[in-house]
C-alpha positions in Angstrom: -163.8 40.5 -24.9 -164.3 43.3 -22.4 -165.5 46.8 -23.4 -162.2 48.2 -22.5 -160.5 46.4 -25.2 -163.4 47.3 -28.2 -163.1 49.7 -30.1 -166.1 51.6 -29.9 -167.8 53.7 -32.5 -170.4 56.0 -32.9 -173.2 53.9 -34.4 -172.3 51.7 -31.4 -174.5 54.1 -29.4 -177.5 54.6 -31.5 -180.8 53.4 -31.2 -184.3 53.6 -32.7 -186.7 55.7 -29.9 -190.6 56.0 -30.8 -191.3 60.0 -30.6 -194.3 59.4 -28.8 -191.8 58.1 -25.7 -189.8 61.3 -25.6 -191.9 63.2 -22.7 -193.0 66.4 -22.5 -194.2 67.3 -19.4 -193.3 66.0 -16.3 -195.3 63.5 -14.0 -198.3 65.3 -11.6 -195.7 64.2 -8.5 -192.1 64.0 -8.8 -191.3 60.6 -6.9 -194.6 58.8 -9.2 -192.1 58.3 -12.0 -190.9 55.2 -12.9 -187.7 53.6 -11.7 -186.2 50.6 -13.5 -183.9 48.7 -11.4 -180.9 47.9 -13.8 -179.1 46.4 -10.9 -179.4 43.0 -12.4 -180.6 40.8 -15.1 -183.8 40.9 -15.6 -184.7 44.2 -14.8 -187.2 44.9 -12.6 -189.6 47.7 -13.3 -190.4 50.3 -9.9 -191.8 53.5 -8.6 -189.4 56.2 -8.0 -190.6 56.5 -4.4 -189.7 52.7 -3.6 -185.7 54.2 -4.3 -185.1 54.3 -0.5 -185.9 50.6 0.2 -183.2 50.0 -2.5 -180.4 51.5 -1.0 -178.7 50.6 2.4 -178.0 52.5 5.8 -174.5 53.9 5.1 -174.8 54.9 1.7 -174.2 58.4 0.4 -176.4 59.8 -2.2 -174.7 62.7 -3.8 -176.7 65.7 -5.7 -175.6 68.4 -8.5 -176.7 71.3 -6.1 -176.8 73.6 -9.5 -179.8 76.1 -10.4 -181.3 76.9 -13.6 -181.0 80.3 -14.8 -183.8 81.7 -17.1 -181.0 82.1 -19.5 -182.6 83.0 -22.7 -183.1 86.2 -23.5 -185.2 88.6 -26.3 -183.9 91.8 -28.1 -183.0 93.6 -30.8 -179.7 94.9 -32.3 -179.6 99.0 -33.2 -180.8 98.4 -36.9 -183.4 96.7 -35.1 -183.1 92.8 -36.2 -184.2 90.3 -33.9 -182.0 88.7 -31.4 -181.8 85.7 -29.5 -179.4 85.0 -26.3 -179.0 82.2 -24.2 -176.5 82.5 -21.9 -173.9 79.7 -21.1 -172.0 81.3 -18.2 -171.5 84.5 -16.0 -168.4 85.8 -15.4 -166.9 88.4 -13.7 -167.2 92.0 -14.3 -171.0 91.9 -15.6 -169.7 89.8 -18.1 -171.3 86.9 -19.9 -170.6 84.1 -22.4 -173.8 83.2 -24.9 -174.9 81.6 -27.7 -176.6 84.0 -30.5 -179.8 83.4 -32.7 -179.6 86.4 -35.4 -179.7 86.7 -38.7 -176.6 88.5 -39.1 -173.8 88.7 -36.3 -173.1 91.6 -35.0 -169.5 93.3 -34.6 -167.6 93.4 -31.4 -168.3 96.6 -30.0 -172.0 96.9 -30.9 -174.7 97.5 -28.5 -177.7 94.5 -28.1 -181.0 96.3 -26.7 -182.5 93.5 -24.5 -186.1 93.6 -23.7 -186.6 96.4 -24.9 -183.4 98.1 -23.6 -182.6 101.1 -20.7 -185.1 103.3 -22.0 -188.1 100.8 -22.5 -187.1 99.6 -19.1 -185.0 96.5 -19.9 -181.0 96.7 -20.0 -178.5 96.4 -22.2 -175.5 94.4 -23.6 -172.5 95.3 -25.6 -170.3 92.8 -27.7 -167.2 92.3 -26.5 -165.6 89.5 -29.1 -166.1 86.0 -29.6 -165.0 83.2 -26.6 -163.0 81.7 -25.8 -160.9 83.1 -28.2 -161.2 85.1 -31.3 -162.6 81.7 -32.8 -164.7 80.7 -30.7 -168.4 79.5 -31.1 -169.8 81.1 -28.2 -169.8 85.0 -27.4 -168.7 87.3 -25.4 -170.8 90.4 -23.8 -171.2 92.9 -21.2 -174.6 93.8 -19.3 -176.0 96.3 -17.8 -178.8 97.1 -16.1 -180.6 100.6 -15.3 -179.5 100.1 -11.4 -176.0 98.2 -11.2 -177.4 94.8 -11.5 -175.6 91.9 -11.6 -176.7 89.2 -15.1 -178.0 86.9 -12.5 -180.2 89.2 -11.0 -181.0 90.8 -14.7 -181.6 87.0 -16.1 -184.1 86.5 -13.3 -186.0 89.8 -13.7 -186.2 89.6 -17.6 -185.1 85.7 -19.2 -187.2 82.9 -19.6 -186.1 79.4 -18.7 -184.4 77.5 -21.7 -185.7 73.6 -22.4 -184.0 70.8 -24.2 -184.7 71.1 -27.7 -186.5 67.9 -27.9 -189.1 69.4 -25.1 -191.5 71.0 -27.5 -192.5 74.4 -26.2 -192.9 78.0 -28.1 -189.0 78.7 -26.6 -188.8 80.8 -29.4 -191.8 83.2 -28.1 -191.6 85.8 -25.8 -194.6 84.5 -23.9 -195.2 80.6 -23.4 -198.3 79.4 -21.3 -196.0 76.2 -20.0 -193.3 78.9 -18.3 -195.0 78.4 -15.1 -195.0 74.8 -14.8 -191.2 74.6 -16.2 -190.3 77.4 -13.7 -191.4 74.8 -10.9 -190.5 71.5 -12.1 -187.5 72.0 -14.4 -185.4 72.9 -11.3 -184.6 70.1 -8.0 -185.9 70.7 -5.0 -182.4 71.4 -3.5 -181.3 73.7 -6.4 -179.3 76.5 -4.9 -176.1 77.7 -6.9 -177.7 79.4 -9.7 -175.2 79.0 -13.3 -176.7 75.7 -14.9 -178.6 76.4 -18.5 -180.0 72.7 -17.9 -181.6 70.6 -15.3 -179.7 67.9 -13.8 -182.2 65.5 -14.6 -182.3 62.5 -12.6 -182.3 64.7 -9.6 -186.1 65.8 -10.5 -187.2 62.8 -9.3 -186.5 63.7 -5.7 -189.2 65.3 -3.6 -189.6 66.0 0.0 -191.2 62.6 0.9 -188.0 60.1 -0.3 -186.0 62.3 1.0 -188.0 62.0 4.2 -187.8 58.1 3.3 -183.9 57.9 2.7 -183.0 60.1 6.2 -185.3 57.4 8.2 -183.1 54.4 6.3 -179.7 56.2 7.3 -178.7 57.2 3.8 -176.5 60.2 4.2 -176.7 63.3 1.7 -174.1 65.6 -0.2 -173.8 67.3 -2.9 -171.2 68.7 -5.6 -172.0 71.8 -8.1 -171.5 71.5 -12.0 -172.9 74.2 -13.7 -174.7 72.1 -16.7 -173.9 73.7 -19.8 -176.2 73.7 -23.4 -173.0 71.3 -24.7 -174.8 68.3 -22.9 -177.8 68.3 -25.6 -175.1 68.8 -28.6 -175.0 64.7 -30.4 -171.7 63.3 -31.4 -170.8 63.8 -34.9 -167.3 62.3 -35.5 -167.8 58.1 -36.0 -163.9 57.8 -34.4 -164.9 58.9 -30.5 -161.2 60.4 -30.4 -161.8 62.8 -32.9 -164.8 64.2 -30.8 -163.9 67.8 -28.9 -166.2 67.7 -25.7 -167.2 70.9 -23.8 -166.6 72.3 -20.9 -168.0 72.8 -17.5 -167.5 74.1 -14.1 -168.0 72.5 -11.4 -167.0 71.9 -7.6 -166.5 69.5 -4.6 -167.1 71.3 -1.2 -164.7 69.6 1.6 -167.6 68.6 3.7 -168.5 66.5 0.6 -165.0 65.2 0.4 -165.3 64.6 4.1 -168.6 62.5 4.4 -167.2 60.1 1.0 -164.4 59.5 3.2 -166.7 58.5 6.0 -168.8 56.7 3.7 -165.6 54.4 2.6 -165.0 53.8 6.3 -168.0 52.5 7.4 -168.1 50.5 3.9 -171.0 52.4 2.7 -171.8 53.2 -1.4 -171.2 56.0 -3.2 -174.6 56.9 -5.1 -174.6 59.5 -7.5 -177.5 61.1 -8.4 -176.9 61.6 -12.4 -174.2 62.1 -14.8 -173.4 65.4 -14.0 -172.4 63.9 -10.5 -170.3 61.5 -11.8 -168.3 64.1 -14.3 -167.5 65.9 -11.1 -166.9 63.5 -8.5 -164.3 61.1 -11.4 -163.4 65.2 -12.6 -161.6 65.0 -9.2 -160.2 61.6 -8.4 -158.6 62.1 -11.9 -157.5 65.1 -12.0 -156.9 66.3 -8.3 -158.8 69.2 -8.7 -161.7 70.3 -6.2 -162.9 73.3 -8.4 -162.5 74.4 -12.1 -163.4 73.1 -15.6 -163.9 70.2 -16.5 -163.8 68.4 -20.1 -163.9 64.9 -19.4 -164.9 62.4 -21.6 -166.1 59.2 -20.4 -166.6 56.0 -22.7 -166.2 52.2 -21.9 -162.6 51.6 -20.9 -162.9 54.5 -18.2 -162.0 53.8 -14.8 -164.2 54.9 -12.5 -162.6 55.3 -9.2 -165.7 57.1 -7.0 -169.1 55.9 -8.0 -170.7 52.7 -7.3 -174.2 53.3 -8.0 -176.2 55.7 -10.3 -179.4 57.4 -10.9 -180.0 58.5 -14.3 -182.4 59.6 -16.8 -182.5 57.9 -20.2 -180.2 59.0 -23.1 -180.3 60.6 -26.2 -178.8 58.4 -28.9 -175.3 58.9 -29.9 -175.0 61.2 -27.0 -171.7 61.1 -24.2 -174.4 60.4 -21.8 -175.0 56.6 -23.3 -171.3 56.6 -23.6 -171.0 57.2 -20.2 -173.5 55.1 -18.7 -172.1 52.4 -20.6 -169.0 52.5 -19.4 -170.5 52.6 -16.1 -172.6 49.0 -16.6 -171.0 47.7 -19.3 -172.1 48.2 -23.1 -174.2 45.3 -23.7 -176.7 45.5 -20.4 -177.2 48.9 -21.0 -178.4 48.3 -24.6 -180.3 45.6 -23.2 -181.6 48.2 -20.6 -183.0 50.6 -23.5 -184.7 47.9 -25.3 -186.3 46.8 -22.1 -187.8 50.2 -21.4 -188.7 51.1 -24.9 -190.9 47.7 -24.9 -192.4 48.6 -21.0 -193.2 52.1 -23.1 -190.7 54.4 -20.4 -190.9 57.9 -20.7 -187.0 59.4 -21.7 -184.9 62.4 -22.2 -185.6 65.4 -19.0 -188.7 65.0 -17.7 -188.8 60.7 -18.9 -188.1 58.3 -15.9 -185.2 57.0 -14.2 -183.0 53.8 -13.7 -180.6 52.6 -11.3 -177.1 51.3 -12.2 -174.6 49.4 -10.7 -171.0 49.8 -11.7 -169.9 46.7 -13.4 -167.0 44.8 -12.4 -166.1 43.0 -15.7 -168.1 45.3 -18.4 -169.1 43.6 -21.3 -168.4 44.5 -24.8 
């Protein structure tokens, strides 16, 4: 029976993990994480650095090109309770959308001192409703700063960069001693569109000696943006997968990106994508015809890919659309037998845990 004709379920994508396997900090040197070659069966356990001798002159690797804001934010509301923002997107105008940590919400209209507002030198926000409509979960506010400037610019002066929740750091404190190191390695080498409140992951692995390494083999490089919002770490919580509601993102495909996958498919080259968030864009737009926009897509096994042929990812969190995904990139059964595998070689998961290689499978199993 093939995965495209099983009903899946939530429990389907569960597993036990160890704690002690969930990492929290990443590797001294980016590339000197471990790779596990899922290509075939058995697996074979690697170095990240060996990734270029794995691929082939004429591939394409393509990168999420996004940048992590330091999107959480400190203040206080005028009666002076505590306040927590972390901001999922900037829109126009000065306007934001964020999720709120406070005791008791605010009414739209109210003013939010952040950082100690305009007259301790920090800036404000104002209320403006919920989003994206009068129901929604997230909210949404205006900013401004002492001197016109824009969130991004405010964000960079005065947030601190957010962390998975499983990445056990004092996110909740004004002042953590790890900021530094997170500032540096919870952010890709090539990050340059700033609008992402997470790290596309597998793309940490990269530094500037495989990428050295890949050029010299002839692998070309793109990339795509998808702004990766705080919706990836949210678990599934319906058992029927149809009943789920997945959240959005906004992403993009330059035309030079379009351009060199067409000139990959001519000279019979591979489509590599360097992590899920890669492959939400690049299927976003052989589905849906779109090249920019929002994206809500919801990949589990019966999907039919139509642009990726290999994959870099991370390792899942259970019961998360990311193990969906994968597994309806290399079938069900050999990714299950691919977590098993690396929870008995003691891999390290979730952001800063190793990496594995996928090939997309031809006849997935169920």
């Amino acid at each position: 029976m093939s995965s495209s004709s099983r009903e899946f379920t939530l429990s389907d994508f569960d597993f036990d993990l160890p704690e002690a396997l969930i990492a929290q900090h990443p590797t001294a040197i980016r590339s000197a994480s471990r790779l596990l070659d899922g290509r075939n069966t058995p697996p074979t356990d690697r170095i990240f650095r060996e990734l270029p001798d794995l691929l082939q002159a004429g591939d394409l690797l393509i990168f999420n090109d996004t940048k992590v804001i330091k999107a959480r934010v400190f203040g206080e509301k005028a009666s002076g309770g505590k306040i927590e923002l972390l901001v999922e997107r900037v829109l126009q105008n000065n306007e934001v959308v964020a999720h709120m940590r406070v005791s008791k919400k605010p009414l739209p209209g109210a003013k939010i001192h952040l950082c100690g507002g305009l007259r301790n030198g920090g800036f404000e926000a104002q209320l403006l409703g919920r989003w994206p409509d009068e129901n929604g979960q997230l909210f949404h506010l205006s900013f401004k700063g002492l001197n016109g400037e824009t969130p991004y610019e405010l964000l960079e002066q005065f947030g601190h960069l957010p962390l998975p929740p499983y990445i056990e750091r004092q996110q909740n404190a004004e002042h953590d001693p790890d900021e530094k190191e997170d500032s540096e390695r919870y952010q890709t080498v090539f990050a340059s569109h700033p609008g992402a409140v997470a790290a596309p992951t597998a793309a940490l692995h990269f530094d500037e000696t495989v990428l050295v390494s890949l050029h010299a083999k002839g692998v070309e490089r793109a990339s795509v943006t998808l702004h990766v919002g705080a919706g990836t770490f949210q678990p599934v919580k319906t058992e029927n997968l149809a009943e789920h509601t997945m959240h959005s993102e906004w992403y993009d495909v330059p035309l030079a990106t379009l351009a060199a996958m067409e000139r990959c498919r001519q000279r019979g080259g591979r489509i590599v994508a360097v992590g899920t968030t890669t492959v939400r864009t690049l299927e976003s737009w052989a589905k849906f015809g779109n090249t920019t926009g929002d994206t809500k897509i919801f990949i589990t096994p019966g999907f039919q890919y139509q642009v990726v042929d290999l994959l870099i990812t991370n390792f899942h969190l259970p019961k998360s659309t990311l193990m969906m995904l994968v597994s309806a990139f290399a079938g069900y059964e050999h990714i299950m037998d691919l977590y098993r595998h690396a929870i008995a070689q003691h891999y390290r998961f979730f952001s800063y845990g190793d990496s594995m290689l996928l090939e997309r499978s031809k006849t997935p199993d169920c």
